[in-house]
Coordinates of C-alpha atoms in Angstrom, one line a residue:
M1 CA 20.6 5.4 -9.9
G2 CA 18.1 5.5 -7.0
S3 CA 16.1 8.4 -5.9
T4 CA 15.6 9.7 -2.4
R5 CA 12.3 9.7 -0.6
R6 CA 11.9 13.5 -1.2
T7 CA 12.8 13.5 -4.9
F8 CA 10.5 10.5 -5.5
I9 CA 7.4 12.2 -4.1
A10 CA 8.3 15.7 -5.5
G11 CA 8.9 14.2 -8.9
A12 CA 5.7 12.2 -8.9
A13 CA 3.7 15.2 -7.8
A14 CA 5.3 17.5 -10.3
A15 CA 4.7 15.0 -13.1
G16 CA 1.2 15.5 -12.1
G17 CA -1.0 14.1 -14.0
T18 CA 1.6 12.1 -15.9
A19 CA 1.7 9.3 -13.3
A20 CA -2.1 9.4 -12.9
L21 CA -2.8 9.5 -16.6
G22 CA -0.4 6.8 -17.5
T23 CA -2.5 4.3 -15.6
A24 CA -5.8 6.0 -15.5
G25 CA -7.5 3.0 -17.2
A26 CA -6.3 0.7 -14.4
G27 CA -7.3 3.1 -11.7
A28 CA -10.8 3.6 -13.1
A29 CA -11.3 -0.2 -13.6
Q30 CA -10.3 -0.8 -9.9
A31 CA -12.8 1.9 -8.8
R32 CA -15.6 0.3 -10.8
E33 CA -14.8 -3.1 -9.4
R34 CA -15.2 -1.7 -5.9
G35 CA -18.7 -0.5 -6.8
L36 CA -18.5 3.2 -7.2
P37 CA -17.7 4.8 -10.6
R38 CA -15.1 7.5 -10.9
K39 CA -16.8 10.7 -12.0
A40 CA -16.6 14.5 -11.7
G41 CA -18.0 15.8 -8.5
R42 CA -17.2 12.6 -6.6
P43 CA -17.1 12.9 -2.8
S44 CA -13.9 14.1 -1.3
A45 CA -11.9 12.8 1.7
A46 CA -9.0 14.4 3.6
V47 CA -6.7 11.8 5.2
L48 CA -4.6 13.3 8.0
G49 CA -1.4 11.3 8.1
G50 CA 0.6 9.3 5.5
G51 CA 1.7 6.3 7.4
V52 CA 0.3 2.8 6.9
A53 CA -3.1 3.8 8.3
G54 CA -3.3 6.8 6.1
L55 CA -2.1 5.2 2.9
T56 CA -4.5 2.2 3.5
A57 CA -7.4 4.6 3.9
A58 CA -6.5 6.5 0.8
H59 CA -6.1 3.3 -1.1
E60 CA -9.5 1.9 -0.1
L61 CA -11.3 5.2 -0.7
A62 CA -9.6 5.9 -4.1
E63 CA -10.6 2.4 -5.4
R64 CA -14.2 3.3 -4.5
G65 CA -14.1 6.5 -6.5
F66 CA -13.4 9.1 -3.8
H67 CA -11.2 12.1 -4.4
V68 CA -8.6 11.7 -1.7
T69 CA -5.9 14.1 -0.4
V70 CA -3.3 12.9 2.1
Y71 CA -1.7 15.5 4.4
E72 CA 1.6 14.3 5.8
R73 CA 4.0 16.3 7.9
R74 CA 7.2 14.4 7.1
A75 CA 7.3 11.5 4.7
L76 CA 5.0 8.8 3.4
G77 CA 5.2 5.5 5.2
G78 CA 5.5 7.0 8.7
K79 CA 7.3 4.7 11.1
A80 CA 7.3 1.9 8.4
R81 CA 9.4 3.9 5.9
S82 CA 13.0 3.5 5.2
M83 CA 15.2 6.6 4.7
D84 CA 18.5 7.7 3.3
V85 CA 21.6 8.2 5.4
P86 CA 22.6 11.8 4.5
G87 CA 25.9 12.2 2.6
S88 CA 26.5 8.5 2.3
A89 CA 26.2 8.0 -1.4
K90 CA 29.4 7.9 -3.5
G91 CA 30.3 6.9 -7.0
G92 CA 26.7 7.0 -8.4
R93 CA 25.4 4.6 -5.8
R94 CA 22.3 5.1 -3.7
P95 CA 22.6 6.4 -0.1
L96 CA 22.9 3.8 2.6
P97 CA 19.4 2.7 3.6
A98 CA 18.2 3.3 7.2
E99 CA 14.9 2.9 9.0
H100 CA 13.0 3.5 12.2
G101 CA 13.1 -0.2 12.9
F102 CA 13.4 -3.4 10.8
R103 CA 10.2 -4.7 9.1
F104 CA 8.5 -7.8 10.5
I105 CA 5.4 -9.0 8.7
P106 CA 4.4 -12.4 10.2
G107 CA 1.9 -14.8 8.8
I108 CA -0.7 -13.9 11.3
Y109 CA -1.3 -10.7 9.3
H110 CA -4.0 -10.9 6.7
N111 CA -5.3 -7.4 6.0
L112 CA -1.9 -5.8 5.3
P113 CA -0.9 -8.7 2.9
D114 CA -4.2 -8.2 1.1
T115 CA -3.3 -4.6 0.5
M116 CA 0.3 -5.5 -0.6
R117 CA -1.1 -7.9 -3.2
R118 CA -3.0 -5.0 -4.7
I119 CA 0.1 -2.8 -5.1
P120 CA 1.6 -3.5 -8.6
F121 CA 5.3 -4.2 -8.8
P122 CA 7.2 -4.9 -12.0
G123 CA 7.6 -8.6 -12.6
N124 CA 5.5 -9.7 -9.6
A125 CA 2.3 -11.6 -10.1
H126 CA 1.1 -10.7 -6.6
G127 CA 2.4 -7.1 -6.4
V128 CA 4.7 -6.1 -3.5
W129 CA 3.5 -9.1 -1.5
D130 CA 5.9 -11.1 -3.7
N131 CA 8.7 -9.1 -2.2
L132 CA 8.2 -10.8 1.2
V133 CA 10.9 -13.4 2.1
S134 CA 11.0 -15.8 5.0
P135 CA 14.1 -16.4 7.1
G136 CA 14.4 -20.0 8.2
E137 CA 15.5 -19.5 11.8
M138 CA 15.8 -17.2 14.7
M139 CA 17.9 -17.1 17.8
F140 CA 17.9 -16.2 21.5
A141 CA 21.5 -14.8 22.0
R142 CA 22.8 -15.4 25.5
S143 CA 25.5 -13.4 27.2
G144 CA 28.1 -14.5 29.8
G145 CA 29.6 -17.3 27.8
R146 CA 26.4 -19.3 27.5
E147 CA 25.6 -20.9 24.1
D148 CA 23.0 -19.1 22.0
I149 CA 19.7 -20.8 21.4
R150 CA 19.2 -21.2 17.7
L151 CA 15.7 -22.3 16.6
P152 CA 14.3 -23.2 13.2
I153 CA 11.1 -21.4 12.3
P154 CA 8.5 -24.1 11.8
Y155 CA 5.9 -23.9 9.0
P156 CA 4.5 -26.6 6.7
G157 CA 6.4 -26.6 3.4
H158 CA 8.9 -24.0 4.8
R159 CA 12.5 -25.3 4.7
P160 CA 14.6 -24.1 7.7
E161 CA 18.3 -23.1 7.2
E162 CA 20.7 -26.0 6.9
L163 CA 22.9 -26.7 9.9
T164 CA 26.5 -27.8 9.8
P165 CA 27.8 -30.3 12.3
E166 CA 29.4 -27.5 14.3
E167 CA 26.2 -25.6 14.3
L168 CA 24.3 -28.7 15.4
R169 CA 26.7 -29.1 18.2
R170 CA 26.2 -25.6 19.4
A171 CA 22.4 -25.8 19.0
L172 CA 22.3 -29.0 21.2
T173 CA 24.6 -27.4 23.7
A174 CA 22.4 -24.4 24.0
V175 CA 19.2 -26.4 24.4
L176 CA 20.7 -28.6 27.1
D177 CA 22.3 -25.7 28.9
T178 CA 19.0 -23.9 29.0
A179 CA 17.2 -27.1 30.0
F180 CA 19.5 -27.6 33.0
H181 CA 19.2 -23.9 34.0
L182 CA 15.4 -23.9 33.6
P183 CA 13.8 -26.0 36.4
F184 CA 11.3 -28.6 35.1
H185 CA 8.5 -27.4 37.4
E186 CA 8.8 -23.9 36.0
T187 CA 8.5 -25.1 32.4
A188 CA 5.5 -27.2 33.4
Y189 CA 3.9 -24.1 35.1
F190 CA 4.4 -22.0 32.0
V191 CA 2.8 -24.6 29.8
N192 CA -0.1 -24.7 32.2
R193 CA -0.5 -20.9 32.0
A194 CA -0.5 -21.1 28.2
L195 CA -3.2 -23.8 28.4
V196 CA -5.3 -21.6 30.7
F197 CA -5.2 -18.7 28.3
L198 CA -5.9 -20.9 25.2
T199 CA -9.1 -22.2 26.8
S200 CA -10.2 -18.9 28.3
C201 CA -13.5 -17.4 27.0
D202 CA -13.6 -13.8 25.6
E203 CA -15.2 -12.5 28.8
R204 CA -12.3 -13.8 30.9
R205 CA -9.8 -12.4 28.5
N206 CA -11.4 -9.0 28.3
G207 CA -12.0 -8.9 32.0
P208 CA -9.4 -10.3 34.5
W209 CA -6.7 -11.2 31.9
E210 CA -6.9 -7.6 30.5
R211 CA -6.3 -6.4 34.1
T212 CA -3.4 -8.8 34.8
P213 CA 0.1 -8.1 33.5
W214 CA 1.8 -11.0 31.7
W215 CA 4.6 -10.8 34.3
G216 CA 2.0 -11.5 37.0
F217 CA 0.0 -14.1 35.0
T218 CA 3.2 -16.2 34.5
R219 CA 4.4 -15.5 38.1
A220 CA 7.7 -14.5 36.6
A221 CA 8.9 -12.6 39.7
E222 CA 8.9 -16.0 41.6
M223 CA 10.8 -17.8 39.0
S224 CA 14.4 -18.3 37.9
Y225 CA 16.4 -15.9 35.8
D226 CA 16.2 -18.0 32.7
Y227 CA 12.4 -18.3 33.1
Q228 CA 12.1 -14.6 33.3
R229 CA 14.4 -13.8 30.4
I230 CA 13.3 -16.5 28.0
L231 CA 9.6 -17.3 28.8
A232 CA 8.5 -14.0 30.2
V233 CA 10.6 -11.2 28.6
G234 CA 12.0 -13.0 25.6
V235 CA 8.6 -14.2 24.3
T236 CA 7.1 -10.8 24.6
R237 CA 10.0 -9.0 22.9
N238 CA 10.1 -11.4 20.0
I239 CA 6.4 -11.9 19.4
V240 CA 4.7 -8.7 20.5
A241 CA 7.4 -6.1 21.0
T242 CA 6.1 -5.1 24.3
K243 CA 7.1 -5.2 28.0
A244 CA 6.2 -8.3 30.0
E245 CA 6.1 -6.3 33.2
E246 CA 3.4 -4.0 32.0
A247 CA 1.6 -5.6 29.0
S248 CA -1.8 -7.1 29.7
T249 CA -2.1 -10.9 29.6
R250 CA -4.9 -10.4 27.0
T251 CA -2.5 -8.7 24.6
V252 CA 0.4 -11.1 25.0
G253 CA -1.6 -14.2 25.2
A254 CA -3.8 -13.5 22.1
L255 CA -0.7 -12.8 19.9
G256 CA 1.1 -15.8 21.4
E257 CA -1.9 -18.0 20.5
A258 CA -1.9 -16.6 17.0
F259 CA 1.8 -17.4 16.5
V260 CA 1.4 -20.9 17.8
F261 CA -1.2 -21.7 15.2
N262 CA 0.7 -19.8 12.6
A263 CA 3.6 -22.1 13.2
L264 CA 1.3 -25.1 12.7
G265 CA 0.1 -23.6 9.4
L266 CA -3.4 -22.9 10.6
G267 CA -5.2 -19.7 9.6
A268 CA -2.0 -18.1 8.3
D269 CA -1.0 -16.0 5.3
G270 CA 2.5 -17.4 5.4
P271 CA 5.4 -18.4 7.7
P272 CA 5.6 -16.8 11.2
D273 CA 8.5 -14.5 10.2
R274 CA 8.7 -12.5 7.0
L275 CA 10.6 -9.4 5.9
L276 CA 11.0 -7.5 2.7
N277 CA 13.6 -8.3 0.1
A278 CA 14.9 -4.7 -0.2
P279 CA 14.8 -1.5 1.8
T280 CA 11.2 -0.8 2.7
N281 CA 10.7 2.2 0.4
E282 CA 12.0 0.3 -2.6
A283 CA 10.1 -2.9 -2.0
W284 CA 6.8 -1.3 -0.8
I285 CA 6.3 2.4 0.0
D286 CA 7.4 4.0 -3.2
P287 CA 5.4 1.6 -5.4
W288 CA 2.4 2.2 -3.1
A289 CA 2.7 5.9 -3.5
A290 CA 3.0 5.6 -7.3
H291 CA -0.1 3.4 -7.4
L292 CA -2.1 5.8 -5.3
L293 CA -1.1 8.6 -7.6
S294 CA -2.4 6.5 -10.5
L295 CA -5.7 6.2 -8.7
G296 CA -6.0 10.0 -8.4
V297 CA -4.8 10.4 -4.8
E298 CA -3.1 13.8 -4.1
F299 CA -0.3 14.1 -1.6
R300 CA 0.6 17.2 0.4
I301 CA 4.0 16.4 1.9
G302 CA 5.3 18.8 4.5
W303 CA 1.8 19.9 5.6
T304 CA 1.4 19.8 9.4
V305 CA -2.1 19.2 10.8
R306 CA -2.7 21.6 13.7
E307 CA -6.4 21.3 14.6
V308 CA -9.5 19.5 13.4
L309 CA -12.1 22.2 13.4
Y310 CA -15.6 21.5 14.7
G311 CA -18.9 23.4 14.4
D312 CA -22.6 22.8 13.9
G313 CA -22.3 19.1 14.8
R314 CA -19.6 18.2 12.3
V315 CA -16.0 18.8 11.2
T316 CA -15.9 22.0 9.2
G317 CA -12.2 21.8 8.1
V318 CA -8.7 21.2 9.3
A319 CA -6.2 23.9 10.2
V320 CA -2.8 23.0 8.6
D321 CA 0.6 24.7 8.2
D322 CA 1.8 24.4 4.6
P323 CA 5.6 23.7 3.9
G324 CA 6.2 27.5 4.1
G325 CA 4.7 27.7 7.6
V326 CA 1.6 29.5 6.3
R327 CA -1.6 28.5 8.3
R328 CA -4.4 27.3 6.0
T329 CA -7.8 25.7 6.4
V330 CA -8.5 22.7 4.1
T331 CA -11.9 21.2 3.6
A332 CA -13.4 18.0 2.4
D333 CA -16.7 16.0 2.6
H334 CA -15.1 13.5 5.0
Y335 CA -12.1 13.4 7.3
I336 CA -10.0 10.4 8.5
S337 CA -7.5 11.1 11.2
A338 CA -4.7 8.6 10.5
M339 CA -1.9 10.0 12.7
P340 CA -0.4 8.1 15.6
V341 CA -2.4 8.7 18.8
E342 CA 0.2 11.0 20.4
G343 CA 0.0 13.3 17.4
A344 CA -3.7 12.9 16.6
R345 CA -5.0 13.8 20.1
R346 CA -3.1 17.1 20.0
T347 CA -5.3 18.1 17.1
W348 CA -8.6 17.5 18.9
G349 CA -10.0 20.7 20.5
A350 CA -12.4 20.9 23.4
A351 CA -15.5 21.1 21.2
L352 CA -14.6 18.1 19.1
R353 CA -13.8 16.1 22.3
A354 CA -17.1 17.1 23.8
A355 CA -18.9 15.8 20.8
D356 CA -17.5 12.3 21.3
P357 CA -16.2 11.2 24.8
Q358 CA -14.1 8.4 23.3
L359 CA -11.7 11.0 22.0
G360 CA -10.9 12.1 25.6
R361 CA -10.3 8.5 26.7
C362 CA -7.4 8.4 24.1
D363 CA -5.5 10.6 26.5
L364 CA -5.2 7.5 28.7
L365 CA -3.4 5.5 26.0
Q366 CA 0.4 5.3 26.6
T367 CA 3.4 5.3 24.3
D368 CA 7.0 4.4 24.9
W369 CA 10.4 4.4 23.1
M370 CA 11.3 1.6 20.8
T371 CA 13.8 2.9 18.2
G372 CA 16.1 1.5 15.6
I373 CA 19.8 1.9 14.9
Q374 CA 21.7 0.5 11.9
F375 CA 25.4 -0.6 11.8
Y376 CA 27.0 -0.8 8.4
L377 CA 29.7 -3.4 8.1
T378 CA 32.5 -4.1 5.7
E379 CA 32.3 -7.9 6.3
V380 CA 29.2 -10.0 6.2
P381 CA 28.7 -11.1 9.8
P382 CA 28.2 -14.9 10.5
T383 CA 25.0 -14.3 12.4
V384 CA 21.9 -16.4 12.4
R385 CA 19.9 -16.1 9.1
G386 CA 17.0 -14.3 10.7
H387 CA 16.2 -12.2 13.8
F388 CA 18.0 -12.6 17.0
N389 CA 17.0 -11.5 20.4
C390 CA 19.7 -10.5 22.9
I391 CA 17.6 -11.6 25.8
D392 CA 20.3 -10.8 28.5
S393 CA 21.0 -7.3 27.1
P394 CA 20.0 -4.5 29.5
W395 CA 18.5 -2.5 26.6
S396 CA 16.5 -5.5 25.3
L397 CA 18.0 -5.5 21.8
T398 CA 16.7 -7.4 18.8
A399 CA 18.5 -7.4 15.5
I400 CA 18.9 -8.8 12.0
A401 CA 21.6 -8.7 9.4
Q402 CA 19.6 -7.6 6.4
A403 CA 21.6 -7.8 3.2
R404 CA 21.5 -11.6 2.9
H405 CA 17.7 -11.3 2.7
W406 CA 17.9 -8.8 -0.2
P407 CA 18.7 -11.3 -3.0
G408 CA 18.3 -8.7 -5.8
R409 CA 20.7 -6.3 -4.2
A410 CA 24.5 -6.3 -4.3
F411 CA 24.8 -4.1 -1.2
A412 CA 28.3 -2.7 -1.8
A413 CA 27.6 -2.1 -5.5
D414 CA 24.2 -0.5 -4.9
Y415 CA 24.6 1.6 -1.7
G416 CA 27.0 3.9 0.0
D417 CA 30.7 4.2 -0.9
G418 CA 31.1 0.7 -2.1
T419 CA 32.9 -0.6 1.1
A420 CA 29.9 -1.5 3.3
V421 CA 28.5 -5.0 2.5
D422 CA 25.7 -5.4 5.1
C423 CA 23.4 -3.6 7.4
L424 CA 22.9 -4.9 10.9
S425 CA 19.6 -3.3 12.0
A426 CA 18.9 -3.3 15.8
D427 CA 15.9 -2.2 17.8
I428 CA 16.4 -0.7 21.3
S429 CA 13.3 -1.6 23.3
E430 CA 14.5 -0.4 26.8
W431 CA 15.7 3.2 27.1
D432 CA 15.5 3.5 30.9
R433 CA 17.9 0.9 32.2
P434 CA 21.7 1.4 32.7
G435 CA 23.9 -0.1 30.0
I436 CA 27.2 -2.0 30.3
L437 CA 29.7 0.6 29.1
Y438 CA 28.7 3.9 30.8
G439 CA 26.3 2.8 33.5
R440 CA 23.7 5.2 32.1
T441 CA 20.3 4.7 30.5
A442 CA 20.0 5.2 26.7
K443 CA 18.2 8.5 27.2
Q444 CA 21.1 9.8 29.4
C445 CA 23.7 8.9 26.7
T446 CA 24.7 11.0 23.7
R447 CA 23.9 9.6 20.2
A448 CA 27.5 8.4 19.8
E449 CA 27.4 6.8 23.3
V450 CA 24.1 5.1 22.4
A451 CA 25.8 3.6 19.3
R452 CA 28.9 2.4 21.2
E453 CA 26.7 1.0 24.0
V454 CA 24.4 -0.9 21.6
W455 CA 27.5 -2.3 19.7
A456 CA 29.0 -3.4 23.0
Q457 CA 25.8 -5.2 24.0
L458 CA 25.4 -6.9 20.7
K459 CA 29.0 -8.2 20.9
A460 CA 28.4 -9.3 24.5
A461 CA 25.5 -11.4 23.2
V462 CA 27.0 -13.0 20.1
N463 CA 30.8 -12.9 20.6
D464 CA 30.9 -14.4 24.1
T465 CA 31.5 -18.1 23.1
G466 CA 34.8 -17.5 21.3
K467 CA 33.3 -17.0 17.8
P468 CA 34.1 -13.4 16.5
V469 CA 30.7 -12.7 15.0
L470 CA 30.9 -8.9 15.2
K471 CA 34.3 -7.3 14.7
D472 CA 35.2 -3.7 15.5
S473 CA 37.4 -3.6 12.4
A474 CA 34.4 -4.4 10.2
L475 CA 32.3 -1.5 11.6
H476 CA 31.9 1.0 8.7
S477 CA 29.4 3.5 10.3
W478 CA 26.1 3.7 12.1
Y479 CA 22.9 5.6 11.9
L480 CA 20.4 6.3 14.7
D481 CA 16.8 7.2 13.9
P482 CA 16.7 11.0 13.5
G483 CA 13.3 11.1 15.3
V484 CA 15.3 10.8 18.6
D485 CA 16.7 14.1 19.8
G486 CA 18.1 15.7 22.9
L487 CA 19.9 12.5 24.0
G488 CA 22.2 13.2 26.9
T489 CA 20.2 16.3 28.0
P490 CA 17.5 16.6 30.7
N491 CA 14.8 16.6 28.0
P492 CA 15.3 13.9 25.4
T493 CA 12.5 13.6 22.8
N494 CA 11.3 11.0 20.4
E495 CA 9.0 11.8 17.4
D496 CA 8.2 8.1 16.8
E497 CA 7.1 6.5 20.1
L498 CA 5.1 3.3 19.9
L499 CA 1.8 2.5 21.5
I500 CA 2.2 0.2 24.5
H501 CA -0.3 -2.0 26.2
P502 CA -0.4 -1.7 30.0
V503 CA -3.3 -3.4 31.7
G504 CA -6.6 -1.8 31.0
T505 CA -5.6 -0.3 27.6
F506 CA -8.1 -2.4 25.7
H507 CA -11.0 -0.5 27.4
N508 CA -9.7 2.9 26.3
R509 CA -9.2 2.2 22.6
P510 CA -11.7 4.1 20.4
S511 CA -13.7 2.7 17.5
A512 CA -13.0 3.9 14.0
K513 CA -16.5 5.4 13.8
T514 CA -17.0 8.5 15.9
R515 CA -20.1 10.4 16.9
I516 CA -19.1 13.2 14.5
P517 CA -20.9 12.3 11.2
N518 CA -18.0 13.1 8.9
F519 CA -15.0 12.2 11.1
Y520 CA -13.3 8.8 11.5
L521 CA -10.2 7.4 13.2
S522 CA -7.6 5.0 11.9
G523 CA -4.3 4.0 13.5
D524 CA -2.9 1.1 15.5
Y525 CA -4.5 2.6 18.7
V526 CA -8.0 2.1 17.3
A527 CA -9.9 -1.0 18.6
V528 CA -9.2 -3.8 16.2
D529 CA -8.7 -7.5 16.6
I530 CA -4.9 -7.2 16.9
D531 CA -4.3 -4.7 19.7
L532 CA -0.7 -3.9 19.3
A533 CA 1.5 -1.2 17.7
T534 CA 1.5 -3.0 14.4
M535 CA 1.2 -2.2 10.7
E536 CA -1.6 -4.8 10.6
G537 CA -3.6 -2.9 13.2
A538 CA -3.1 0.3 11.3
N539 CA -4.3 -1.3 8.1
A540 CA -7.3 -3.0 9.7
S541 CA -8.4 0.2 11.4
A542 CA -8.3 2.1 8.2
R543 CA -10.5 -0.5 6.6
Q544 CA -12.9 -0.1 9.5
A545 CA -12.9 3.7 9.1
V546 CA -13.7 3.4 5.4
N547 CA -16.5 0.9 6.1
A548 CA -18.0 3.2 8.7
L549 CA -17.9 6.1 6.2
L550 CA -19.6 4.0 3.5
E551 CA -22.3 2.8 5.9
R552 CA -23.0 6.3 7.3
T553 CA -23.3 7.7 3.8
G554 CA -25.3 4.8 2.4
S555 CA -22.7 4.2 -0.3
P556 CA -23.4 1.3 -2.7
A557 CA -19.6 0.6 -2.9
E558 CA -18.2 -2.8 -1.8
R559 CA -17.2 -2.9 1.8
C560 CA -13.6 -3.5 2.8
T561 CA -12.8 -6.9 4.0
V562 CA -11.5 -6.9 7.6
T563 CA -10.0 -10.3 8.6
P564 CA -9.7 -11.1 12.3
L565 CA -7.0 -13.1 14.0
Y566 CA -7.5 -16.9 13.5
R567 CA -9.7 -18.6 16.1
P568 CA -9.1 -22.4 16.2
R569 CA -12.4 -24.3 16.0
E570 CA -10.8 -27.0 18.1
L571 CA -10.8 -24.7 21.2
E572 CA -14.4 -23.3 20.9
A573 CA -15.9 -26.1 23.0
A574 CA -13.4 -25.5 25.8
K575 CA -14.1 -21.7 25.6
R576 CA -17.8 -22.3 25.9
H577 CA -17.3 -24.4 29.0
D578 CA -15.1 -21.7 30.4
R579 CA -17.8 -19.0 29.7
F580 CA -20.2 -21.1 31.8
R581 CA -17.6 -21.3 34.7
Y582 CA -16.8 -17.6 34.4
R583 CA -20.4 -16.6 34.8
L584 CA -20.5 -18.7 37.9
G585 CA -17.5 -16.9 39.3
L586 CA -15.2 -20.0 38.9
R587 CA -11.7 -20.3 37.6
N588 CA -10.7 -21.7 34.3
I589 CA -10.8 -25.5 34.7
F590 CA -7.0 -25.7 34.1
D591 CA -6.1 -22.8 36.4
L592 CA -4.1 -24.2 39.3
G593 CA -3.5 -20.7 40.6

């Protein structure tokens, strides 16, 4: 019988010392390995936020002997968590699993996988990292009767899904259909733009390419519909989950480059596409919380951070509301703000901002809606075995049928009322364009209308060539992220917006180290090598924050490893040549304009 998120944490905390004492030897050993012995009177750290950034910071600090307390308003895991569908459990089964959005852990990540390897999981030699599985394919789902583009995911030693003769016929039809609709000169131009970026020096990337939207860099406005939807919009949705019309070329290009080399098996932790083999909390977050408890970390769930207090040149405490709504002030030796930027900056008062101007620049960082909805089905849908991108959908939908990737779970036997056999998880990336059913934007629709609209757009993408992939008769129920509220009213809200990357964002991202001697920042908005709203960015920033704390305090503890994105040596000579041209005011040698 599974436990809910709330009962897991409450039970672990109530068991108190039980969880911690049960593995105290392992926790102490890990702390010693990191270079700082666990002892009475050890330095304390308050981590504000229990998402991936906060849990990573707590993990690294606890292994180095710090006494860590994590303050989290809602639930551990933040936007990465899975959650229970209320009232869905029947007959001793677990509730149906839901989430803010499906997990995607590509091989370009290195820091997050390192953390996952250090989280014990029963039967796994490499901790929860062994819970990652790799789908063998992905798909661009076309609407309007056009064949879908089904693509194997390349990676040395990684076997793609097997194709039947019928599937091969459809795949070849899709490729040829797209080839005939996509003019050759447009394909050649896109390849040239990719080559320009690949050989651009860092100064050009951080300068003009940061100021140029990907849409403009690829001249998408001048190109055909297929060029726009596949090469401009489709690539950015699948790879970097951002908007081609707004995102900087630096952001899209750097991640596109990383994925290209990932597919070639260069500088990668694994295949380009990986997901967890069970709901996120079961496969990752709950074991992580249990491990941190064993290291002595304390959790304060339901505690809301209101203000980081500043005086005499340092943070003096944090004003928080406890679960009963009582205002308290908590103190520690060190403080790490690990909340999303839209929440963190509300806790920075005028005095704190005056002490470090980079905090004020965070007001210029922007967020947008990208939210998940799950459809529970009574039949396993014959979708592609991996993610599919509905590139013609007005709401820019991406989705995946999850249960087939959970080999240790019999979905109907384990979850819900026993009749749902799969969970189709979809992300809605565009909330401000009219849909196909009601002619209204997602924000203008009610929750039920959003569900019906998304279902209709999914069917339009995968049912349009005569194959009934999604059936109305198989739809058991749906669940939309509860962080979205007020839909269909003049003031819709979203508690879980994602950082987006319009041009110039790079220059407003703060460093993990602030000018306040006991205050540090972590989160995917902090300046790290992967400048996206990603779990990898959150993890890397927390490592940087811990390193900054250790350096500032002169700690003898081992520093956290922070692994950057892979930089191919083969291109360094071309980049050096481009640096010479850039300083002379010349274009990249391959730039045809």
